[in-house]
Coordinates of C-alpha atoms and ligand atoms in Angstrom, one line a residue:
M1 CA 73.7 -27.6 -48.2
K2 CA 73.8 -31.0 -46.3
I3 CA 76.3 -31.8 -43.7
T4 CA 77.0 -34.3 -40.9
A5 CA 77.3 -32.9 -37.7
A6 CA 77.8 -34.1 -34.0
I7 CA 74.9 -32.6 -32.1
A8 CA 75.1 -31.7 -28.5
Q9 CA 71.9 -32.7 -26.9
G10 CA 72.6 -31.3 -23.1
P11 CA 74.6 -32.0 -20.0
D12 CA 76.1 -35.0 -19.8
Q13 CA 74.0 -36.2 -22.9
P14 CA 76.2 -37.9 -25.6
F15 CA 76.5 -36.3 -29.0
A16 CA 74.3 -37.7 -31.8
I17 CA 75.7 -37.8 -35.3
E18 CA 73.2 -36.6 -37.9
D19 CA 72.8 -34.8 -41.2
I20 CA 71.7 -31.1 -41.0
E21 CA 71.4 -28.0 -43.2
I22 CA 74.4 -25.6 -43.4
D23 CA 73.8 -21.8 -45.3
D24 CA 75.5 -20.6 -48.2
P25 CA 78.5 -18.4 -47.5
R26 CA 77.5 -14.7 -47.3
P27 CA 79.8 -12.3 -48.9
N28 CA 82.1 -12.2 -45.7
E29 CA 82.1 -15.9 -45.1
V30 CA 84.0 -18.9 -46.1
L31 CA 82.7 -22.4 -46.5
V32 CA 85.6 -25.0 -45.1
R33 CA 85.4 -28.7 -45.7
L34 CA 87.0 -29.8 -42.3
V35 CA 89.8 -32.3 -42.1
A36 CA 89.9 -32.5 -38.5
T37 CA 88.7 -30.7 -35.3
G38 CA 90.1 -30.8 -31.7
I39 CA 88.1 -31.1 -28.6
C40 CA 88.8 -28.3 -26.1
H41 CA 87.6 -28.5 -22.7
T42 CA 85.8 -25.1 -23.5
D43 CA 83.5 -27.6 -26.0
L44 CA 82.5 -29.7 -22.7
F45 CA 81.9 -26.7 -20.5
A46 CA 79.9 -25.2 -23.3
R47 CA 77.8 -28.3 -23.7
D48 CA 76.4 -28.2 -20.4
I49 CA 75.2 -24.6 -20.5
I50 CA 74.1 -23.3 -23.8
P51 CA 70.7 -24.1 -25.3
R52 CA 70.5 -27.5 -27.5
P53 CA 70.5 -28.8 -29.9
A54 CA 73.8 -27.4 -30.7
V55 CA 77.0 -27.8 -33.0
L56 CA 80.1 -27.1 -30.8
G57 CA 83.6 -27.4 -31.9
H58 CA 86.2 -24.5 -32.1
E59 CA 89.5 -26.0 -33.3
G60 CA 88.8 -26.8 -37.0
A61 CA 91.4 -27.2 -39.5
G62 CA 90.2 -28.0 -43.1
I63 CA 90.1 -26.9 -46.9
V64 CA 88.4 -23.9 -48.1
E65 CA 85.6 -25.2 -50.4
A66 CA 83.8 -21.6 -51.3
V67 CA 84.3 -17.8 -50.6
G68 CA 81.9 -15.1 -50.2
A69 CA 82.1 -12.2 -52.9
E70 CA 83.8 -9.8 -50.6
V71 CA 86.7 -12.4 -49.1
R72 CA 90.2 -11.4 -50.4
K73 CA 92.1 -13.4 -47.5
V74 CA 91.7 -17.1 -48.8
L75 CA 90.7 -19.1 -52.0
P76 CA 89.3 -22.3 -52.5
G77 CA 91.7 -25.0 -51.8
D78 CA 93.8 -23.2 -49.4
H79 CA 94.5 -25.0 -46.2
V80 CA 93.3 -23.2 -43.0
V81 CA 93.0 -23.4 -39.2
L82 CA 90.0 -22.0 -37.7
S83 CA 90.2 -19.4 -34.7
Y84 CA 87.9 -17.3 -32.7
G85 CA 86.0 -14.4 -34.3
S86 CA 86.0 -10.9 -33.8
C87 CA 84.2 -7.8 -35.0
G88 CA 87.3 -6.0 -36.6
T89 CA 85.8 -2.4 -35.7
C90 CA 85.2 -2.2 -31.9
P91 CA 87.9 0.0 -29.8
S92 CA 89.6 -3.5 -29.1
C93 CA 89.7 -4.5 -32.2
D94 CA 91.0 -1.2 -33.6
A95 CA 93.7 -1.5 -30.8
G96 CA 95.1 -4.5 -32.2
A97 CA 93.4 -6.6 -29.2
P98 CA 90.6 -8.6 -31.1
Y99 CA 90.9 -11.4 -28.5
Y100 CA 89.0 -8.8 -26.0
C101 CA 86.7 -7.9 -29.1
H102 CA 83.6 -5.8 -27.2
H103 CA 81.3 -8.3 -29.4
F104 CA 83.3 -11.5 -28.5
G105 CA 79.9 -13.3 -27.2
A106 CA 78.0 -12.3 -30.3
H107 CA 81.0 -13.7 -32.7
N108 CA 81.5 -16.7 -30.7
M109 CA 78.9 -17.9 -28.3
S110 CA 75.4 -16.6 -29.3
G111 CA 74.4 -19.7 -31.4
A112 CA 73.8 -17.6 -34.7
R113 CA 75.6 -14.9 -36.6
P114 CA 75.9 -11.6 -34.9
D115 CA 72.7 -10.5 -36.7
G116 CA 70.9 -13.4 -35.1
S117 CA 70.4 -15.4 -38.3
P118 CA 71.3 -19.1 -37.8
T119 CA 73.8 -20.7 -40.0
L120 CA 72.6 -24.1 -39.0
R121 CA 69.2 -25.9 -39.3
R122 CA 67.6 -29.4 -38.8
G123 CA 64.5 -30.1 -40.4
G124 CA 63.9 -26.4 -41.1
E125 CA 64.5 -25.6 -37.4
P126 CA 67.5 -23.3 -36.3
V127 CA 70.3 -25.3 -34.5
F128 CA 72.6 -23.4 -32.1
G129 CA 75.6 -22.8 -34.3
N130 CA 78.3 -20.3 -35.3
F131 CA 80.2 -21.6 -32.2
F132 CA 83.5 -19.4 -32.3
S133 CA 82.4 -18.5 -35.9
Q134 CA 82.6 -22.2 -36.8
S135 CA 80.7 -24.7 -35.1
S136 CA 83.4 -27.5 -36.5
F137 CA 82.5 -30.8 -34.9
A138 CA 80.9 -31.4 -38.6
S139 CA 82.0 -32.3 -42.1
H140 CA 81.9 -28.7 -43.1
A141 CA 81.7 -25.0 -41.4
L142 CA 81.0 -21.4 -42.2
A143 CA 83.7 -19.3 -40.9
T144 CA 84.4 -15.5 -41.6
E145 CA 87.3 -13.7 -43.2
T146 CA 88.5 -12.6 -39.8
N147 CA 88.9 -16.1 -38.3
V148 CA 90.3 -18.1 -40.9
V149 CA 94.1 -18.6 -41.0
K150 CA 96.0 -19.9 -44.0
V151 CA 98.6 -22.3 -43.3
R152 CA 101.4 -23.8 -45.4
K153 CA 100.3 -27.0 -47.4
E154 CA 103.2 -29.1 -46.2
A155 CA 102.2 -28.9 -42.6
P156 CA 100.0 -32.0 -41.5
L157 CA 96.6 -30.2 -41.6
E158 CA 94.8 -32.9 -39.6
L159 CA 97.1 -31.9 -36.8
L160 CA 96.7 -28.3 -36.7
G161 CA 93.2 -27.5 -35.4
P162 CA 94.2 -27.3 -31.7
L163 CA 96.4 -24.3 -33.0
G164 CA 93.2 -22.5 -33.2
C165 CA 92.4 -22.4 -29.5
G166 CA 94.0 -24.8 -26.9
V167 CA 97.7 -24.5 -28.2
Q168 CA 97.7 -20.7 -28.9
T169 CA 96.1 -20.0 -25.7
G170 CA 98.8 -22.0 -23.9
A171 CA 101.9 -20.9 -25.8
G172 CA 100.4 -17.4 -26.4
S173 CA 99.8 -16.6 -22.7
I174 CA 103.3 -17.4 -22.4
M175 CA 104.9 -15.8 -25.4
N176 CA 102.3 -12.9 -25.7
G177 CA 101.0 -12.4 -22.3
L178 CA 103.4 -13.2 -19.2
E179 CA 106.6 -12.8 -21.4
P180 CA 108.7 -14.3 -18.8
L181 CA 112.6 -14.3 -19.2
P182 CA 115.1 -16.8 -19.3
G183 CA 115.8 -18.3 -15.6
E184 CA 112.5 -16.9 -14.3
A185 CA 110.3 -19.4 -12.0
L186 CA 107.1 -20.4 -13.7
V187 CA 104.1 -22.7 -12.3
I188 CA 101.6 -24.1 -14.5
F189 CA 98.6 -25.2 -12.6
G190 CA 96.6 -27.8 -14.8
A191 CA 98.6 -29.8 -17.6
G192 CA 96.1 -30.3 -20.0
T193 CA 96.4 -28.9 -23.5
V194 CA 96.6 -25.7 -22.4
G195 CA 99.2 -26.2 -19.6
L196 CA 101.4 -28.2 -21.7
S197 CA 101.5 -25.8 -24.5
A198 CA 102.4 -23.3 -21.9
I199 CA 105.2 -25.4 -20.6
M200 CA 106.4 -26.4 -24.4
A201 CA 106.6 -22.6 -24.9
A202 CA 108.4 -21.7 -21.5
N203 CA 110.9 -24.5 -22.4
L204 CA 111.6 -22.5 -25.3
I205 CA 112.2 -19.2 -23.4
G206 CA 114.5 -21.1 -20.9
C207 CA 112.4 -20.4 -17.9
E208 CA 113.6 -22.1 -15.0
P209 CA 112.3 -23.8 -12.7
I210 CA 109.2 -24.8 -14.7
I211 CA 106.9 -26.5 -12.3
A212 CA 103.7 -28.5 -13.4
V213 CA 100.8 -29.1 -10.9
D214 CA 98.5 -31.7 -12.0
P215 CA 96.7 -34.6 -9.9
V216 CA 97.2 -37.2 -12.7
A217 CA 100.4 -39.0 -13.0
A218 CA 100.7 -39.4 -16.6
R219 CA 100.2 -35.6 -17.2
R220 CA 103.1 -34.8 -14.9
E221 CA 104.9 -37.0 -16.4
M222 CA 104.2 -35.6 -19.9
A223 CA 104.9 -32.4 -18.4
I224 CA 108.4 -33.2 -17.6
S225 CA 109.2 -34.7 -20.7
L226 CA 108.4 -31.4 -22.3
G227 CA 110.4 -29.3 -20.2
A228 CA 109.0 -29.1 -16.7
H229 CA 111.5 -29.5 -14.1
H230 CA 109.3 -30.3 -11.3
G231 CA 106.0 -32.1 -10.9
I232 CA 103.5 -31.5 -7.9
D233 CA 100.6 -33.9 -7.0
P234 CA 98.0 -31.5 -5.4
T235 CA 96.3 -34.3 -3.7
A236 CA 99.5 -35.6 -2.0
T237 CA 101.1 -32.1 -0.9
D238 CA 100.4 -28.5 -0.3
P239 CA 101.1 -27.3 -3.8
V240 CA 101.8 -23.5 -2.5
A241 CA 104.4 -25.0 0.2
E242 CA 106.2 -27.2 -2.2
I243 CA 106.5 -24.0 -4.9
K244 CA 108.0 -22.0 -2.1
R245 CA 110.3 -24.7 -0.9
L246 CA 111.6 -25.3 -4.5
T247 CA 112.0 -21.6 -5.5
G248 CA 112.9 -19.9 -2.1
A249 CA 110.5 -16.6 -2.6
G250 CA 107.9 -18.1 -4.8
A251 CA 107.6 -18.1 -8.5
L252 CA 107.5 -15.2 -10.7
H253 CA 104.9 -16.3 -12.8
A254 CA 101.9 -18.7 -12.5
L255 CA 99.2 -19.8 -15.2
E256 CA 95.9 -21.0 -13.8
C257 CA 94.8 -23.5 -16.4
T258 CA 92.1 -25.6 -14.6
G259 CA 89.1 -23.3 -14.5
I260 CA 88.7 -24.4 -10.5
P261 CA 88.5 -21.1 -8.4
S262 CA 90.5 -22.9 -5.3
V263 CA 93.4 -23.4 -7.8
F264 CA 93.4 -19.9 -8.9
E265 CA 93.8 -19.0 -5.1
Q266 CA 97.0 -21.1 -4.9
A267 CA 98.3 -19.7 -8.1
V268 CA 98.2 -16.0 -6.5
T269 CA 99.5 -17.1 -3.4
C270 CA 102.5 -19.2 -4.7
L271 CA 103.9 -15.7 -6.2
A272 CA 107.0 -14.0 -5.2
P273 CA 107.2 -10.1 -5.0
R274 CA 106.3 -8.6 -8.1
G275 CA 104.8 -12.0 -9.5
T276 CA 102.0 -12.2 -11.9
C277 CA 99.4 -14.9 -12.2
G278 CA 97.8 -15.7 -15.5
L279 CA 94.0 -16.4 -15.5
I280 CA 93.1 -19.0 -18.2
G281 CA 90.8 -21.7 -16.8
A282 CA 87.0 -21.3 -17.4
P283 CA 85.4 -21.3 -14.0
P284 CA 81.6 -22.0 -13.7
P285 CA 79.5 -18.5 -14.5
G286 CA 79.4 -16.4 -11.5
S287 CA 82.5 -18.0 -9.7
T288 CA 84.4 -15.7 -7.3
A289 CA 87.9 -16.3 -5.2
C290 CA 89.0 -15.3 -2.0
I291 CA 92.5 -13.5 -2.4
D292 CA 94.4 -12.2 0.5
L293 CA 94.5 -8.3 -0.5
G294 CA 97.3 -7.4 1.8
N295 CA 99.5 -10.1 0.1
L296 CA 98.5 -8.7 -3.4
L297 CA 99.3 -4.9 -2.3
G298 CA 102.5 -5.8 -0.3
K299 CA 104.2 -7.7 -2.9
G300 CA 102.8 -6.0 -6.1
I301 CA 101.2 -8.9 -7.2
R302 CA 99.6 -8.5 -10.8
I303 CA 96.6 -10.6 -11.9
H304 CA 96.3 -11.0 -15.6
G305 CA 93.2 -12.5 -17.5
L306 CA 94.3 -14.1 -20.6
I307 CA 91.7 -14.8 -23.7
E308 CA 93.5 -17.1 -26.6
G309 CA 96.8 -16.3 -25.5
E310 CA 96.3 -12.8 -26.7
S311 CA 97.0 -14.2 -30.1
Q312 CA 97.0 -12.1 -33.6
I313 CA 96.0 -15.2 -35.2
D314 CA 97.4 -14.2 -38.7
A315 CA 100.9 -14.1 -37.5
F316 CA 101.0 -16.2 -34.4
I317 CA 99.2 -19.4 -35.8
P318 CA 101.7 -19.8 -38.9
H319 CA 104.4 -19.1 -36.3
L320 CA 103.2 -22.2 -34.1
V321 CA 103.1 -24.1 -37.2
E322 CA 106.8 -23.3 -38.0
L323 CA 107.8 -24.3 -34.6
F324 CA 106.0 -27.2 -34.7
Q325 CA 107.6 -28.1 -38.3
D326 CA 111.0 -27.3 -36.7
G327 CA 110.4 -30.0 -33.9
L328 CA 110.2 -27.2 -31.1
L329 CA 106.7 -27.8 -30.5
P330 CA 105.6 -31.2 -30.3
I331 CA 102.0 -31.2 -30.2
D332 CA 101.7 -34.6 -32.1
R333 CA 102.9 -36.1 -28.4
I334 CA 99.9 -34.7 -26.9
S335 CA 97.3 -35.6 -29.7
R336 CA 95.2 -38.7 -30.2
F337 CA 93.0 -39.2 -33.2
Y338 CA 89.2 -40.4 -33.4
T339 CA 86.8 -40.6 -35.9
L340 CA 83.7 -38.2 -35.7
D341 CA 81.4 -40.9 -34.7
Q342 CA 83.8 -41.7 -31.9
I343 CA 83.2 -38.4 -30.3
N344 CA 81.5 -40.0 -27.0
E345 CA 84.6 -42.2 -26.6
A346 CA 86.7 -39.0 -27.1
V347 CA 85.0 -36.9 -24.7
A348 CA 85.2 -39.7 -22.0
D349 CA 88.9 -40.3 -22.7
S350 CA 89.3 -36.6 -22.4
L351 CA 87.2 -36.3 -18.9
E352 CA 88.8 -39.2 -17.7
G353 CA 92.3 -38.0 -18.4
R354 CA 93.3 -40.9 -20.5
T355 CA 93.5 -38.5 -23.5
I356 CA 95.1 -34.9 -23.7
K357 CA 93.9 -33.8 -26.9
P358 CA 91.4 -35.7 -28.9
I359 CA 91.1 -34.8 -32.5
L360 CA 88.3 -35.8 -34.4
R361 CA 89.0 -36.5 -38.0
M362 CA 86.1 -35.8 -40.2
P363 CA 84.1 -37.9 -42.6
G364 CA 85.2 -37.8 -46.3
Ligands
LIG1 N1 91.2 -18.4 -21.8 C1 90.7 -18.8 -22.7 O1 91.0 -18.4 -23.7 C2 90.9 -20.7 -22.7 C3 91.0 -21.0 -23.9 C4 91.2 -22.4 -24.0 C5 90.7 -23.3 -22.8 N2 90.4 -22.5 -21.9 C6 90.0 -23.2 -20.4 O2 91.3 -23.5 -20.0 C7 91.2 -24.7 -18.8 C8 92.2 -25.7 -19.6 O3 91.8 -26.3 -20.8 P1 92.4 -27.7 -21.3 O4 91.8 -28.3 -22.6 O5 93.6 -27.8 -21.2 O6 91.6 -28.7 -20.1 P2 92.1 -30.1 -19.5 O7 90.8 -30.7 -18.8 O8 92.7 -30.9 -20.3 O9 93.1 -29.9 -18.3 C9 93.0 -29.4 -17.1 C10 93.8 -30.0 -16.4 O10 93.7 -29.6 -14.9 C11 94.1 -30.9 -14.0 N3 93.8 -30.4 -12.7 C12 92.3 -30.7 -12.2 N4 92.4 -30.4 -10.7 C13 93.5 -29.9 -10.5 C14 94.1 -29.4 -9.3 N5 93.2 -29.1 -8.3 N6 95.4 -28.6 -9.7 C15 95.9 -28.7 -10.8 N7 95.6 -29.2 -11.7 C16 94.3 -29.9 -11.8 C17 93.4 -31.9 -14.8 O11 94.1 -33.3 -14.1 C18 93.9 -31.6 -16.2 O12 94.9 -32.3 -16.6 C19 89.7 -24.9 -19.3 O13 88.9 -24.5 -18.0 C20 89.3 -24.4 -20.5 O14 87.8 -24.3 -20.5 C21 90.3 -21.4 -21.5
LIG2 ZN1 85.9 -6.1 -31.8
LIG3 ZN1 89.1 -23.9 -26.8

């Protein structure tokens, strides 16, 4: 079948809107007509390092158009959010931790199905697809039964795609990962979609103080309007010294949401004894950090890598939808809509800090 897609053409190159071909769904697959797809920083990170041409996009929301013969979870007409793929059978998946699937790369970043077959073609030639088991910068996507999540039809579907990655990563890293208690100090480094979603979750729990570190004034202001008690500009002050001044002993929890190794070092250094640093940001491949091991040892500091907010998508995404519907997770306040053919403008607005969460409305 023909679909319209935004094709990634290489580092810093604009996306091109083209008509390409998508495979028919296999027995475990679901064909989704996308309504809207969020742009996550990880898409831009991937655009610069993966083979091209490629169709990225991993925060899709849409309506099921067709299902393979073995699919039981959804039916045509269902509203769905697409999230990350997993194998369902490895030791992590068996242990209920699909976010650390042993085959995460094959299901999310290999550019094809895990068996190597392409899902997308242009003029008969394979295109890098199946990104996060979806490739949803397109009018349609092929997902699998493991990464589609049915959502209630009363919810505004066009806003929900980011629940499949950025929002669940931030909110889940707090609610499922760090699990801070009310009254505990928490620092968020990087107030993009991920960091701001973490702040919304920490505010619901009642963490105090919540401290947001970001060089962009509008992002610090947004963080404060969503529940942070303090905003720190790391270009104007040493964030570690300021966090210690605000908290006394340091923070019990810190989340690194920038992907910058030196910021991770700050997120570890600002912790109080028994503190935990959650690592979310994706640094360039091969990055290392310099950590004072005596500080780690003497204070019992823990470092917790966090993928996709350690979210069990079938339960957590509908829970996030409920929080949004109840006015407790105001993701509409950080979102801005574009059409698919405005993708390059949306990317520029995101990279320059003007838009927090760009969402692309799909043709048709
Ligand atoms: N672990 C996961 O499962 C997962 C999932 C989604 C995204 N990510 C990664 O998380 C990171 C955040 O994603 P996002 O979509 O929110 O990105 P984003 O670009 O919207 O947000 C990053 C923020 O960091 C801020 N920043 C830049 N330099 C800083 C500094 N020195 N100190 C503090 N803040 C600084 C920026 O101003 C920006 O607001 C990215 O690296 C992304 O690839 C990881
Ligand atoms: Zn697995
Ligand atoms: Zn993402």
